[in-house]
Amino acid sequence: MNTAHTRGNLATVLSLQGRLAEALPIMKRNFQERTRLLGSEHPDTLRAGLNLADTLLENGELDAAEELMRDTWGAQERVLGSTYPDTLISRHNMARLLHARGELDAAAAAYRDVQPCMEEVLGMSHEITLENLHHFGVLLSERRQRAAAVQLLEQVLNNRRQALGHHHPDTQETEKALLAAKNLPPPGEATGWVPVT
């Protein structure tokens, strides 16, 4: 099993480096081996499924990601509980998937629904809690909800600066998103867009 852990760690590092084409085959093999050796509902298998689904999402394989996410999330709810950190990450990842599909209302509801649990279980400065808020802020910006997006992204930026520092890639990502939100036209300015309420 140590080999599987090492292989899983390698795949995670490759994924974080954006080397998805190299990470995916390793993750798929790791998930299949864990399923065979440990069973489909073992926590290590569920973690491997969570990581694989996230990498499929990052690679744009939305159908495959959604199927695995739903299976993993369902098993996590049964085995680990609804407030276990990995279960919360799966809920966040499902919101990201809906966002990637352009299902903005459903994604907004999913980001909103998981946030209080994340804050309670993980804390306000946890990287996943901040990531959820960041993505929700980006979604608000995409919906041209300028004031709400700016307020939320400023909160995320302040927390990321404190938790990660000014030069961390996640902090810089939020700085860019905040700048984009601030550059949105004010409400009522002629843009051909009708605000969502």
Coordinates of N, CA, C and O in Angstrom, one line a residue:
M1 N 0.8 -1.2 0.0 CA 0.0 0.0 0.0 C 0.9 1.3 0.0 O 0.4 2.3 -0.4
N2 N 2.1 1.2 0.5 CA 3.0 2.3 0.5 C 3.2 2.8 -0.9 O 3.4 4.0 -1.2
T3 N 3.3 1.9 -1.9 CA 3.5 2.2 -3.3 C 2.3 3.0 -3.8 O 2.5 4.0 -4.5
A4 N 1.1 2.6 -3.4 CA -0.1 3.3 -3.8 C -0.1 4.8 -3.3 O -0.4 5.7 -4.0
H5 N 0.3 4.9 -2.0 CA 0.4 6.2 -1.4 C 1.4 7.1 -2.1 O 1.1 8.3 -2.4
T6 N 2.6 6.5 -2.4 CA 3.6 7.3 -3.1 C 3.1 7.7 -4.5 O 3.3 8.8 -4.9
R7 N 2.5 6.7 -5.2 CA 2.0 7.0 -6.5 C 0.9 8.1 -6.5 O 0.8 9.0 -7.3
G8 N 0.0 8.0 -5.5 CA -1.0 9.0 -5.3 C -0.4 10.4 -5.0 O -0.9 11.4 -5.6
N9 N 0.6 10.5 -4.2 CA 1.3 11.7 -3.9 C 1.9 12.3 -5.2 O 1.8 13.5 -5.4
L10 N 2.5 11.5 -6.0 CA 3.2 11.9 -7.2 C 2.1 12.5 -8.2 O 2.3 13.6 -8.7
A11 N 1.0 11.8 -8.3 CA -0.1 12.2 -9.2 C -0.7 13.6 -8.7 O -0.9 14.5 -9.5
T12 N -0.8 13.8 -7.4 CA -1.3 15.0 -6.8 C -0.3 16.2 -7.1 O -0.7 17.2 -7.6
V13 N 1.0 15.9 -7.0 CA 2.0 16.9 -7.3 C 1.9 17.3 -8.8 O 1.9 18.5 -9.2
L14 N 1.8 16.3 -9.7 CA 1.7 16.5 -11.1 C 0.5 17.4 -11.4 O 0.5 18.3 -12.2
S15 N -0.6 17.0 -10.8 CA -1.9 17.8 -11.0 C -1.7 19.2 -10.5 O -2.1 20.1 -11.3
L16 N -1.1 19.4 -9.4 CA -0.9 20.8 -8.9 C 0.0 21.6 -9.8 O -0.1 22.8 -9.9
Q17 N 0.9 20.9 -10.5 CA 1.8 21.6 -11.4 C 1.1 21.8 -12.8 O 1.7 22.4 -13.7
G18 N -0.1 21.4 -12.9 CA -0.8 21.6 -14.2 C -0.5 20.5 -15.2 O -0.9 20.6 -16.4
R19 N 0.2 19.5 -14.8 CA 0.6 18.4 -15.7 C -0.5 17.3 -15.7 O -0.2 16.1 -15.3
L20 N -1.7 17.6 -16.1 CA -2.8 16.8 -16.0 C -2.7 15.5 -16.8 O -3.2 14.4 -16.4
A21 N -2.1 15.6 -18.0 CA -2.0 14.5 -18.9 C -1.1 13.4 -18.2 O -1.4 12.2 -18.5
E22 N -0.2 13.8 -17.4 CA 0.7 12.8 -16.7 C 0.0 12.3 -15.5 O 0.1 11.2 -15.1
A23 N -0.8 13.2 -14.8 CA -1.4 12.9 -13.5 C -2.6 11.9 -13.7 O -2.7 11.0 -12.9
L24 N -3.4 12.1 -14.7 CA -4.6 11.3 -14.9 C -4.4 9.8 -14.9 O -5.1 9.1 -14.2
P25 N -3.5 9.3 -15.8 CA -3.3 7.8 -15.8 C -2.9 7.3 -14.4 O -3.3 6.2 -14.0
I26 N -2.0 8.0 -13.7 CA -1.6 7.5 -12.4 C -2.8 7.5 -11.4 O -2.9 6.6 -10.7
M27 N -3.5 8.6 -11.5 CA -4.7 8.7 -10.6 C -5.7 7.6 -10.9 O -6.3 7.0 -9.9
K28 N -6.0 7.3 -12.1 CA -6.9 6.3 -12.5 C -6.5 4.9 -12.0 O -7.2 4.2 -11.4
R29 N -5.2 4.6 -12.2 CA -4.6 3.4 -11.7 C -4.7 3.3 -10.2 O -5.1 2.2 -9.7
N30 N -4.4 4.4 -9.6 CA -4.4 4.4 -8.1 C -5.8 4.2 -7.6 O -6.0 3.4 -6.7
F31 N -6.8 4.8 -8.2 CA -8.2 4.6 -7.8 C -8.7 3.2 -8.0 O -9.3 2.6 -7.1
Q32 N -8.3 2.6 -9.2 CA -8.7 1.3 -9.5 C -8.1 0.3 -8.5 O -8.8 -0.7 -8.0
E33 N -6.8 0.5 -8.2 CA -6.1 -0.4 -7.2 C -6.7 -0.3 -5.8 O -6.9 -1.3 -5.2
R34 N -7.0 0.9 -5.4 CA -7.6 1.0 -4.1 C -9.0 0.4 -4.0 O -9.3 -0.2 -3.0
T35 N -9.7 0.6 -5.1 CA -11.1 0.0 -5.1 C -11.0 -1.5 -5.0 O -11.7 -2.2 -4.2
R36 N -10.0 -2.1 -5.7 CA -9.8 -3.6 -5.8 C -9.3 -4.1 -4.4 O -9.8 -5.1 -3.9
L37 N -8.4 -3.4 -3.8 CA -7.7 -3.9 -2.6 C -8.5 -3.5 -1.3 O -8.5 -4.3 -0.4
L38 N -9.1 -2.3 -1.3 CA -9.7 -1.8 -0.1 C -11.2 -1.8 -0.1 O -11.8 -1.7 1.0
G39 N -11.8 -1.8 -1.3 CA -13.2 -1.7 -1.4 C -13.6 -0.3 -1.8 O -12.9 0.6 -1.6
S40 N -14.8 -0.2 -2.4 CA -15.2 1.1 -3.0 C -15.5 2.1 -1.9 O -15.6 3.3 -2.3
E41 N -15.8 1.7 -0.7 CA -16.2 2.7 0.3 C -15.1 2.9 1.4 O -15.4 3.6 2.4
H42 N -13.9 2.4 1.2 CA -12.8 2.7 2.2 C -12.4 4.2 2.1 O -12.4 4.7 1.0
P43 N -12.2 4.8 3.2 CA -11.8 6.2 3.1 C -10.6 6.6 2.2 O -10.7 7.6 1.5
D44 N -9.6 5.7 2.1 CA -8.5 5.9 1.1 C -9.0 5.8 -0.3 O -8.5 6.6 -1.2
T45 N -9.9 4.9 -0.6 CA -10.5 4.8 -2.0 C -11.3 6.1 -2.3 O -11.2 6.6 -3.4
L46 N -12.1 6.5 -1.3 CA -12.9 7.7 -1.5 C -12.0 9.0 -1.7 O -12.3 9.8 -2.6
R47 N -10.9 9.1 -1.0 CA -10.0 10.2 -1.2 C -9.4 10.1 -2.6 O -9.3 11.1 -3.3
A48 N -9.0 8.9 -3.1 CA -8.5 8.7 -4.4 C -9.6 9.1 -5.5 O -9.2 9.8 -6.5
G49 N -10.8 8.8 -5.2 CA -11.9 9.1 -6.1 C -12.1 10.7 -6.1 O -12.3 11.3 -7.2
L50 N -12.0 11.3 -5.0 CA -12.2 12.7 -4.9 C -11.1 13.4 -5.7 O -11.3 14.3 -6.5
N51 N -9.8 13.0 -5.5 CA -8.7 13.6 -6.3 C -8.8 13.4 -7.8 O -8.6 14.3 -8.6
L52 N -9.2 12.2 -8.2 CA -9.4 11.9 -9.6 C -10.5 12.7 -10.2 O -10.4 13.3 -11.3
A53 N -11.6 12.8 -9.5 CA -12.8 13.6 -10.0 C -12.4 15.1 -10.2 O -12.7 15.7 -11.2
D54 N -11.6 15.6 -9.2 CA -11.1 17.0 -9.3 C -10.2 17.2 -10.5 O -10.3 18.2 -11.2
T55 N -9.3 16.2 -10.7 CA -8.4 16.4 -11.9 C -9.1 16.2 -13.2 O -8.8 16.9 -14.1
L56 N -10.1 15.3 -13.2 CA -11.0 15.2 -14.4 C -11.7 16.6 -14.7 O -11.7 17.0 -15.9
L57 N -12.2 17.2 -13.7 CA -12.8 18.5 -13.8 C -11.8 19.5 -14.3 O -12.1 20.3 -15.3
E58 N -10.6 19.6 -13.7 CA -9.6 20.5 -14.2 C -9.2 20.3 -15.6 O -8.9 21.2 -16.4
N59 N -9.3 19.0 -16.1 CA -9.0 18.7 -17.5 C -10.1 18.9 -18.4 O -10.0 18.6 -19.6
G60 N -11.3 19.3 -17.9 CA -12.4 19.6 -18.8 C -13.2 18.4 -19.1 O -14.1 18.4 -20.0
E61 N -13.0 17.3 -18.5 CA -13.7 16.0 -18.7 C -15.0 16.0 -17.8 O -15.0 15.3 -16.8
L62 N -15.9 16.9 -18.1 CA -17.0 17.2 -17.1 C -17.9 16.0 -16.9 O -18.4 15.8 -15.8
D63 N -18.2 15.2 -17.9 CA -19.2 14.1 -17.7 C -18.5 13.0 -16.8 O -19.2 12.5 -15.9
A64 N -17.3 12.7 -17.1 CA -16.6 11.7 -16.3 C -16.4 12.2 -14.9 O -16.6 11.5 -13.9
A65 N -16.1 13.5 -14.8 CA -15.9 14.1 -13.4 C -17.2 14.0 -12.6 O -17.2 13.7 -11.5
E66 N -18.3 14.4 -13.3 CA -19.6 14.4 -12.6 C -20.0 13.0 -12.1 O -20.4 12.9 -11.0
E67 N -19.8 12.0 -13.0 CA -20.2 10.7 -12.6 C -19.4 10.2 -11.3 O -20.0 9.7 -10.4
L68 N -18.1 10.4 -11.4 CA -17.3 10.0 -10.3 C -17.5 10.9 -9.0 O -17.6 10.3 -7.9
M69 N -17.8 12.2 -9.2 CA -18.1 13.0 -8.1 C -19.3 12.6 -7.4 O -19.4 12.5 -6.1
R70 N -20.4 12.3 -8.1 CA -21.6 11.9 -7.5 C -21.5 10.6 -6.8 O -22.0 10.4 -5.7
D71 N -20.8 9.6 -7.4 CA -20.6 8.3 -6.7 C -19.8 8.5 -5.4 O -20.1 8.0 -4.4
T72 N -18.7 9.3 -5.5 CA -17.8 9.5 -4.4 C -18.5 10.3 -3.3 O -18.5 9.9 -2.1
W73 N -19.2 11.3 -3.6 CA -19.9 12.1 -2.7 C -21.0 11.3 -1.9 O -21.1 11.4 -0.7
G74 N -21.7 10.5 -2.7 CA -22.8 9.6 -2.1 C -22.1 8.7 -1.0 O -22.7 8.5 0.1
A75 N -21.0 8.1 -1.4 CA -20.3 7.1 -0.5 C -19.8 7.9 0.7 O -19.8 7.4 1.8
Q76 N -19.2 9.1 0.5 CA -18.7 9.9 1.6 C -19.8 10.2 2.6 O -19.6 10.1 3.8
E77 N -21.0 10.6 2.1 CA -22.1 10.9 3.0 C -22.4 9.7 3.8 O -22.6 9.8 5.1
R78 N -22.5 8.5 3.2 CA -22.8 7.3 4.0 C -21.7 6.9 5.0 O -22.0 6.5 6.1
V79 N -20.5 6.9 4.5 CA -19.4 6.4 5.3 C -18.8 7.4 6.3 O -18.5 7.0 7.4
L80 N -18.6 8.6 5.8 CA -17.8 9.6 6.6 C -18.7 10.6 7.2 O -18.3 11.2 8.2
G81 N -19.9 10.8 6.7 CA -20.8 11.8 7.2 C -20.8 13.1 6.4 O -19.9 13.4 5.6
S82 N -21.8 13.9 6.5 CA -22.0 15.1 5.7 C -21.1 16.2 6.0 O -20.9 17.1 5.2
T83 N -20.5 16.2 7.2 CA -19.6 17.3 7.6 C -18.1 16.9 7.6 O -17.3 17.7 8.1
Y84 N -17.8 15.7 7.2 CA -16.4 15.3 7.1 C -15.7 16.2 6.1 O -16.3 16.5 5.0
P85 N -14.5 16.6 6.3 CA -13.8 17.6 5.4 C -13.8 17.1 3.9 O -14.1 17.9 3.0
D86 N -13.5 15.8 3.7 CA -13.5 15.4 2.3 C -14.9 15.5 1.6 O -15.1 15.7 0.4
T87 N -16.0 15.2 2.4 CA -17.3 15.4 1.9 C -17.6 16.8 1.6 O -18.2 17.1 0.5
L88 N -17.1 17.7 2.4 CA -17.3 19.2 2.1 C -16.6 19.6 0.8 O -17.1 20.3 0.0
I89 N -15.4 19.0 0.6 CA -14.6 19.3 -0.6 C -15.4 18.7 -1.8 O -15.4 19.4 -2.9
S90 N -16.0 17.6 -1.7 CA -16.8 17.0 -2.8 C -18.0 17.9 -3.1 O -18.3 18.2 -4.3
R91 N -18.6 18.5 -2.1 CA -19.7 19.4 -2.3 C -19.2 20.7 -3.1 O -19.9 21.2 -4.0
H92 N -18.1 21.2 -2.6 CA -17.5 22.3 -3.3 C -17.1 22.0 -4.7 O -17.4 22.8 -5.7
N93 N -16.6 20.8 -5.0 CA -16.2 20.4 -6.3 C -17.4 20.3 -7.2 O -17.4 20.6 -8.4
M94 N -18.5 19.9 -6.7 CA -19.8 19.8 -7.4 C -20.2 21.2 -7.8 O -20.7 21.4 -9.0
A95 N -20.1 22.1 -6.9 CA -20.4 23.5 -7.3 C -19.5 24.0 -8.4 O -20.0 24.7 -9.3
R96 N -18.3 23.7 -8.3 CA -17.3 24.1 -9.4 C -17.7 23.5 -10.7 O -17.6 24.1 -11.8
L97 N -18.2 22.2 -10.7 CA -18.6 21.5 -11.9 C -19.8 22.2 -12.5 O -19.9 22.5 -13.7
L98 N -20.8 22.5 -11.7 CA -22.0 23.2 -12.2 C -21.6 24.6 -12.7 O -22.1 25.0 -13.8
H99 N -20.6 25.2 -12.1 CA -20.1 26.5 -12.6 C -19.5 26.4 -13.9 O -19.7 27.1 -14.9
A100 N -18.6 25.3 -14.1 CA -18.0 25.1 -15.4 C -19.0 24.7 -16.5 O -18.7 25.1 -17.6
R101 N -20.1 24.1 -16.1 CA -21.1 23.8 -17.1 C -22.0 25.1 -17.5 O -22.8 25.0 -18.3
G102 N -21.8 26.2 -16.7 CA -22.6 27.4 -17.0 C -23.9 27.4 -16.3 O -24.7 28.2 -16.6
E103 N -24.1 26.4 -15.4 CA -25.3 26.4 -14.6 C -25.2 27.3 -13.4 O -25.0 26.8 -12.2
L104 N -25.2 28.6 -13.6 CA -24.8 29.5 -12.6 C -25.8 29.6 -11.4 O -25.3 29.8 -10.3
D105 N -27.1 29.5 -11.6 CA -28.0 29.5 -10.5 C -27.7 28.3 -9.5 O -27.7 28.4 -8.3
A106 N -27.6 27.1 -10.1 CA -27.3 25.9 -9.3 C -26.0 26.0 -8.7 O -25.8 25.6 -7.5
A107 N -25.0 26.5 -9.4 CA -23.6 26.6 -8.8 C -23.7 27.6 -7.6 O -23.1 27.3 -6.6
A108 N -24.3 28.7 -7.8 CA -24.4 29.7 -6.7 C -25.1 29.1 -5.5 O -24.6 29.3 -4.4
A109 N -26.1 28.4 -5.7 CA -26.8 27.7 -4.5 C -25.9 26.7 -3.9 O -25.8 26.6 -2.6
A110 N -25.1 26.0 -4.7 CA -24.2 25.0 -4.1 C -23.1 25.6 -3.3 O -22.7 25.2 -2.2
Y111 N -22.5 26.7 -3.9 CA -21.4 27.4 -3.1 C -22.0 28.0 -1.8 O -21.3 27.8 -0.8
R112 N -23.2 28.6 -1.9 CA -23.8 29.1 -0.7 C -24.1 28.1 0.3 O -23.9 28.3 1.5
D113 N -24.6 26.9 -0.1 CA -25.1 25.9 0.8 C -23.9 25.3 1.6 O -24.1 24.9 2.8
V114 N -22.8 25.1 1.0 CA -21.7 24.4 1.6 C -20.9 25.3 2.5 O -20.2 24.9 3.4
Q115 N -20.9 26.6 2.3 CA -20.1 27.6 3.0 C -20.2 27.6 4.5 O -19.2 27.5 5.2
P116 N -21.4 27.6 5.1 CA -21.5 27.6 6.5 C -20.9 26.3 7.2 O -20.2 26.4 8.2
C117 N -21.1 25.2 6.5 CA -20.4 24.0 7.0 C -18.9 24.1 7.0 O -18.2 23.6 7.9
M118 N -18.4 24.6 5.9 CA -17.0 24.7 5.7 C -16.4 25.7 6.8 O -15.4 25.3 7.4
E119 N -17.1 26.8 7.1 CA -16.6 27.7 8.1 C -16.6 27.0 9.5 O -15.7 27.2 10.3
E120 N -17.7 26.3 9.7 CA -17.8 25.6 11.1 C -16.8 24.5 11.2 O -16.1 24.4 12.3
V121 N -16.6 23.7 10.2 CA -15.8 22.5 10.3 C -14.3 22.8 10.1 O -13.4 22.4 10.8
L122 N -14.0 23.6 9.0 CA -12.7 23.8 8.6 C -12.1 25.2 9.1 O -10.9 25.3 9.3
G123 N -13.0 26.1 9.3 CA -12.5 27.4 9.8 C -12.5 28.4 8.6 O -12.4 28.0 7.4
M124 N -12.6 29.7 8.9 CA -12.7 30.7 7.9 C -11.4 30.9 7.1 O -11.5 31.3 5.9
S125 N -10.3 30.5 7.7 CA -9.0 30.8 6.9 C -8.5 29.5 6.2 O -7.4 29.5 5.7
H126 N -9.3 28.4 6.3 CA -8.9 27.2 5.6 C -8.9 27.4 4.1 O -9.7 28.1 3.5
E127 N -7.9 26.8 3.4 CA -7.7 27.0 2.0 C -9.0 26.6 1.2 O -9.3 27.3 0.2
I128 N -9.7 25.6 1.6 CA -10.8 25.2 0.8 C -12.0 26.1 1.1 O -12.8 26.4 0.2
T129 N -12.1 26.6 2.3 CA -13.2 27.6 2.6 C -13.0 28.8 1.8 O -13.9 29.3 1.2
L130 N -11.7 29.3 1.7 CA -11.4 30.5 0.9 C -11.6 30.2 -0.6 O -12.0 31.1 -1.3
E131 N -11.3 29.0 -1.0 CA -11.4 28.7 -2.4 C -12.9 28.7 -2.8 O -13.3 29.2 -3.9
N132 N -13.8 28.2 -1.9 CA -15.2 28.2 -2.2 C -15.7 29.6 -2.3 O -16.4 30.0 -3.2
L133 N -15.3 30.5 -1.4 CA -15.7 31.9 -1.4 C -15.1 32.6 -2.7 O -15.8 33.4 -3.3
H134 N -13.9 32.3 -3.0 CA -13.3 32.8 -4.2 C -14.1 32.5 -5.5 O -14.5 33.4 -6.3
H135 N -14.4 31.2 -5.6 CA -15.2 30.8 -6.8 C -16.6 31.4 -6.8 O -17.1 31.8 -7.9
F136 N -17.2 31.5 -5.6 CA -18.5 32.2 -5.6 C -18.4 33.7 -6.0 O -19.2 34.2 -6.7
G137 N -17.3 34.3 -5.5 CA -17.1 35.7 -5.9 C -16.9 35.9 -7.4 O -17.5 36.8 -8.0
V138 N -16.2 34.9 -8.0 CA -16.0 34.9 -9.5 C -17.3 34.8 -10.2 O -17.7 35.4 -11.2
L139 N -18.2 33.8 -9.7 CA -19.5 33.6 -10.2 C -20.3 34.9 -10.2 O -21.0 35.3 -11.1
L140 N -20.3 35.6 -9.0 CA -21.1 36.8 -8.9 C -20.6 37.9 -9.9 O -21.4 38.6 -10.5
S141 N -19.3 37.9 -10.1 CA -18.7 38.8 -11.1 C -19.2 38.4 -12.5 O -19.6 39.3 -13.3
E142 N -19.2 37.1 -12.8 CA -19.7 36.7 -14.1 C -21.2 37.1 -14.3 O -21.6 37.3 -15.4
R143 N -21.9 37.1 -13.2 CA -23.3 37.5 -13.3 C -23.5 39.0 -13.2 O -24.6 39.5 -13.2
R144 N -22.4 39.8 -13.2 CA -22.4 41.2 -13.2 C -22.9 41.8 -11.9 O -23.5 42.9 -11.9
Q145 N -22.8 41.0 -10.8 CA -23.3 41.5 -9.5 C -22.0 42.1 -8.9 O -21.4 41.6 -7.9
R146 N -21.7 43.3 -9.4 CA -20.4 44.0 -9.1 C -20.2 44.2 -7.6 O -19.2 43.8 -7.0
A147 N -21.2 44.8 -6.9 CA -21.0 45.1 -5.5 C -20.8 43.9 -4.6 O -19.8 43.8 -3.8
A148 N -21.6 42.9 -4.8 CA -21.5 41.6 -4.1 C -20.1 40.9 -4.4 O -19.5 40.4 -3.5
A149 N -19.8 40.9 -5.6 CA -18.5 40.3 -6.0 C -17.3 41.0 -5.4 O -16.4 40.3 -4.8
V150 N -17.3 42.3 -5.5 CA -16.2 43.1 -4.9 C -16.1 42.8 -3.4 O -15.0 42.6 -2.9
Q151 N -17.2 42.9 -2.7 CA -17.2 42.7 -1.3 C -16.7 41.3 -0.9 O -15.8 41.2 0.0
L152 N -17.2 40.3 -1.6 CA -16.7 38.9 -1.2 C -15.3 38.7 -1.6 O -14.5 38.1 -0.8
L153 N -14.8 39.2 -2.7 CA -13.5 39.0 -3.2 C -12.5 39.7 -2.3 O -11.4 39.3 -2.1
E154 N -12.9 40.9 -1.8 CA -12.0 41.7 -0.9 C -11.8 40.9 0.4 O -10.7 40.8 1.0
Q155 N -12.9 40.3 0.9 CA -12.8 39.4 2.1 C -11.9 38.2 1.9 O -11.0 38.0 2.7
V156 N -12.0 37.6 0.7 CA -11.2 36.4 0.4 C -9.7 36.9 0.3 O -8.8 36.2 0.8
L157 N -9.5 38.0 -0.4 CA -8.1 38.5 -0.5 C -7.5 38.8 0.8 O -6.3 38.4 1.0
N158 N -8.2 39.5 1.7 CA -7.6 39.8 3.0 C -7.3 38.5 3.8 O -6.2 38.4 4.4
N159 N -8.2 37.5 3.7 CA -7.9 36.2 4.4 C -6.8 35.5 3.8 O -6.0 34.9 4.5
R160 N -6.7 35.5 2.4 CA -5.6 34.8 1.8 C -4.3 35.4 2.0 O -3.3 34.8 2.2
R161 N -4.3 36.8 2.1 CA -3.0 37.5 2.4 C -2.5 37.1 3.8 O -1.3 36.9 4.0
Q162 N -3.5 37.0 4.7 CA -3.1 36.7 6.1 C -2.7 35.2 6.2 O -1.7 34.9 6.9
A163 N -3.4 34.3 5.5 CA -3.1 32.9 5.7 C -2.0 32.4 4.8 O -1.2 31.5 5.2
L164 N -1.8 33.0 3.6 CA -0.9 32.5 2.6 C 0.2 33.4 2.2 O 1.2 33.0 1.7
G165 N 0.0 34.7 2.5 CA 1.0 35.7 2.1 C 0.6 36.4 0.8 O -0.3 35.9 0.1
H166 N 1.2 37.5 0.5 CA 0.9 38.3 -0.7 C 1.3 37.6 -2.0 O 0.7 37.9 -3.0
H167 N 2.3 36.8 -2.0 CA 2.9 36.3 -3.2 C 2.4 34.9 -3.6 O 2.8 34.3 -4.6
H168 N 1.6 34.3 -2.8 CA 1.0 33.0 -3.0 C 0.2 33.0 -4.3 O -0.6 33.9 -4.5
P169 N 0.2 32.0 -5.1 CA -0.6 31.9 -6.4 C -2.1 32.1 -6.1 O -2.8 32.8 -6.9
D170 N -2.6 31.5 -5.0 CA -4.0 31.7 -4.7 C -4.4 33.1 -4.4 O -5.4 33.7 -4.8
T171 N -3.5 33.8 -3.6 CA -3.7 35.2 -3.3 C -3.7 36.1 -4.6 O -4.5 36.9 -4.8
Q172 N -2.7 35.8 -5.5 CA -2.6 36.5 -6.7 C -3.9 36.2 -7.6 O -4.3 37.2 -8.3
E173 N -4.4 35.0 -7.6 CA -5.6 34.7 -8.4 C -6.8 35.5 -7.9 O -7.5 36.1 -8.7
T174 N -6.9 35.7 -6.6 CA -8.0 36.5 -6.0 C -7.8 38.0 -6.4 O -8.7 38.7 -6.6
E175 N -6.5 38.5 -6.3 CA -6.3 39.8 -6.7 C -6.7 40.1 -8.1 O -7.4 41.1 -8.4
K176 N -6.5 39.2 -9.0 CA -6.9 39.4 -10.4 C -8.4 39.3 -10.5 O -9.0 40.1 -11.3
A177 N -9.0 38.4 -9.8 CA -10.5 38.3 -9.9 C -11.1 39.6 -9.3 O -12.1 40.1 -9.8
L178 N -10.6 40.1 -8.2 CA -11.1 41.4 -7.6 C -10.9 42.5 -8.6 O -11.8 43.3 -8.7
L179 N -9.8 42.6 -9.2 CA -9.6 43.7 -10.2 C -10.6 43.6 -11.3 O -11.2 44.6 -11.7
A180 N -10.8 42.4 -11.8 CA -11.8 42.2 -12.9 C -13.2 42.6 -12.4 O -14.0 43.3 -13.1
A181 N -13.6 42.3 -11.2 CA -14.9 42.7 -10.6 C -15.0 44.2 -10.5 O -16.0 44.8 -10.8
K182 N -13.9 44.8 -10.0 CA -14.0 46.3 -9.8 C -14.1 47.0 -11.2 O -14.6 48.1 -11.3
N183 N -13.6 46.4 -12.3 CA -13.7 47.0 -13.6 C -15.0 46.7 -14.3 O -15.1 47.2 -15.4
L184 N -15.9 46.0 -13.7 CA -17.2 45.8 -14.3 C -17.9 47.2 -14.3 O -17.8 48.0 -13.4
P185 N -18.8 47.4 -15.3 CA -19.5 48.6 -15.4 C -20.5 48.7 -14.2 O -21.0 47.7 -13.8
P186 N -20.7 49.9 -13.7 CA -21.7 50.1 -12.6 C -23.1 49.7 -13.0 O -23.4 49.7 -14.2
P187 N -23.9 49.3 -12.1 CA -25.3 48.9 -12.4 C -26.0 50.0 -13.1 O -25.8 51.2 -12.8
G188 N -26.8 49.6 -14.2 CA -27.5 50.6 -14.9 C -26.8 51.2 -16.1 O -27.4 51.8 -16.9
E189 N -25.5 51.0 -16.2 CA -24.8 51.5 -17.3 C -25.1 50.7 -18.5 O -25.2 49.4 -18.4
A190 N -25.2 51.3 -19.7 CA -25.7 50.5 -20.9 C -24.6 49.5 -21.3 O -23.5 49.8 -21.7
T191 N -25.0 48.2 -21.1 CA -24.1 47.1 -21.4 C -24.9 46.0 -22.2 O -24.3 45.1 -22.7
G192 N -26.2 46.2 -22.4 CA -27.0 45.2 -23.0 C -27.2 44.0 -22.1 O -27.7 43.0 -22.5
W193 N -27.0 44.2 -20.9 CA -27.1 43.1 -19.9 C -28.2 43.5 -18.9 O -28.3 44.7 -18.5
V194 N -29.0 42.5 -18.5 CA -30.1 42.8 -17.5 C -29.7 42.1 -16.3 O -29.4 40.9 -16.2
P195 N -29.7 42.8 -15.1 CA -29.2 42.2 -13.8 C -30.1 41.1 -13.4 O -31.3 41.1 -13.6
V196 N -29.5 40.1 -12.8 CA -30.2 38.9 -12.2 C -30.5 39.3 -10.8 O -29.7 39.7 -10.0
T197 N -31.8 39.0 -10.4 CA -32.1 39.3 -9.0 C -32.6 38.1 -8.3 O -32.8 37.1 -8.8

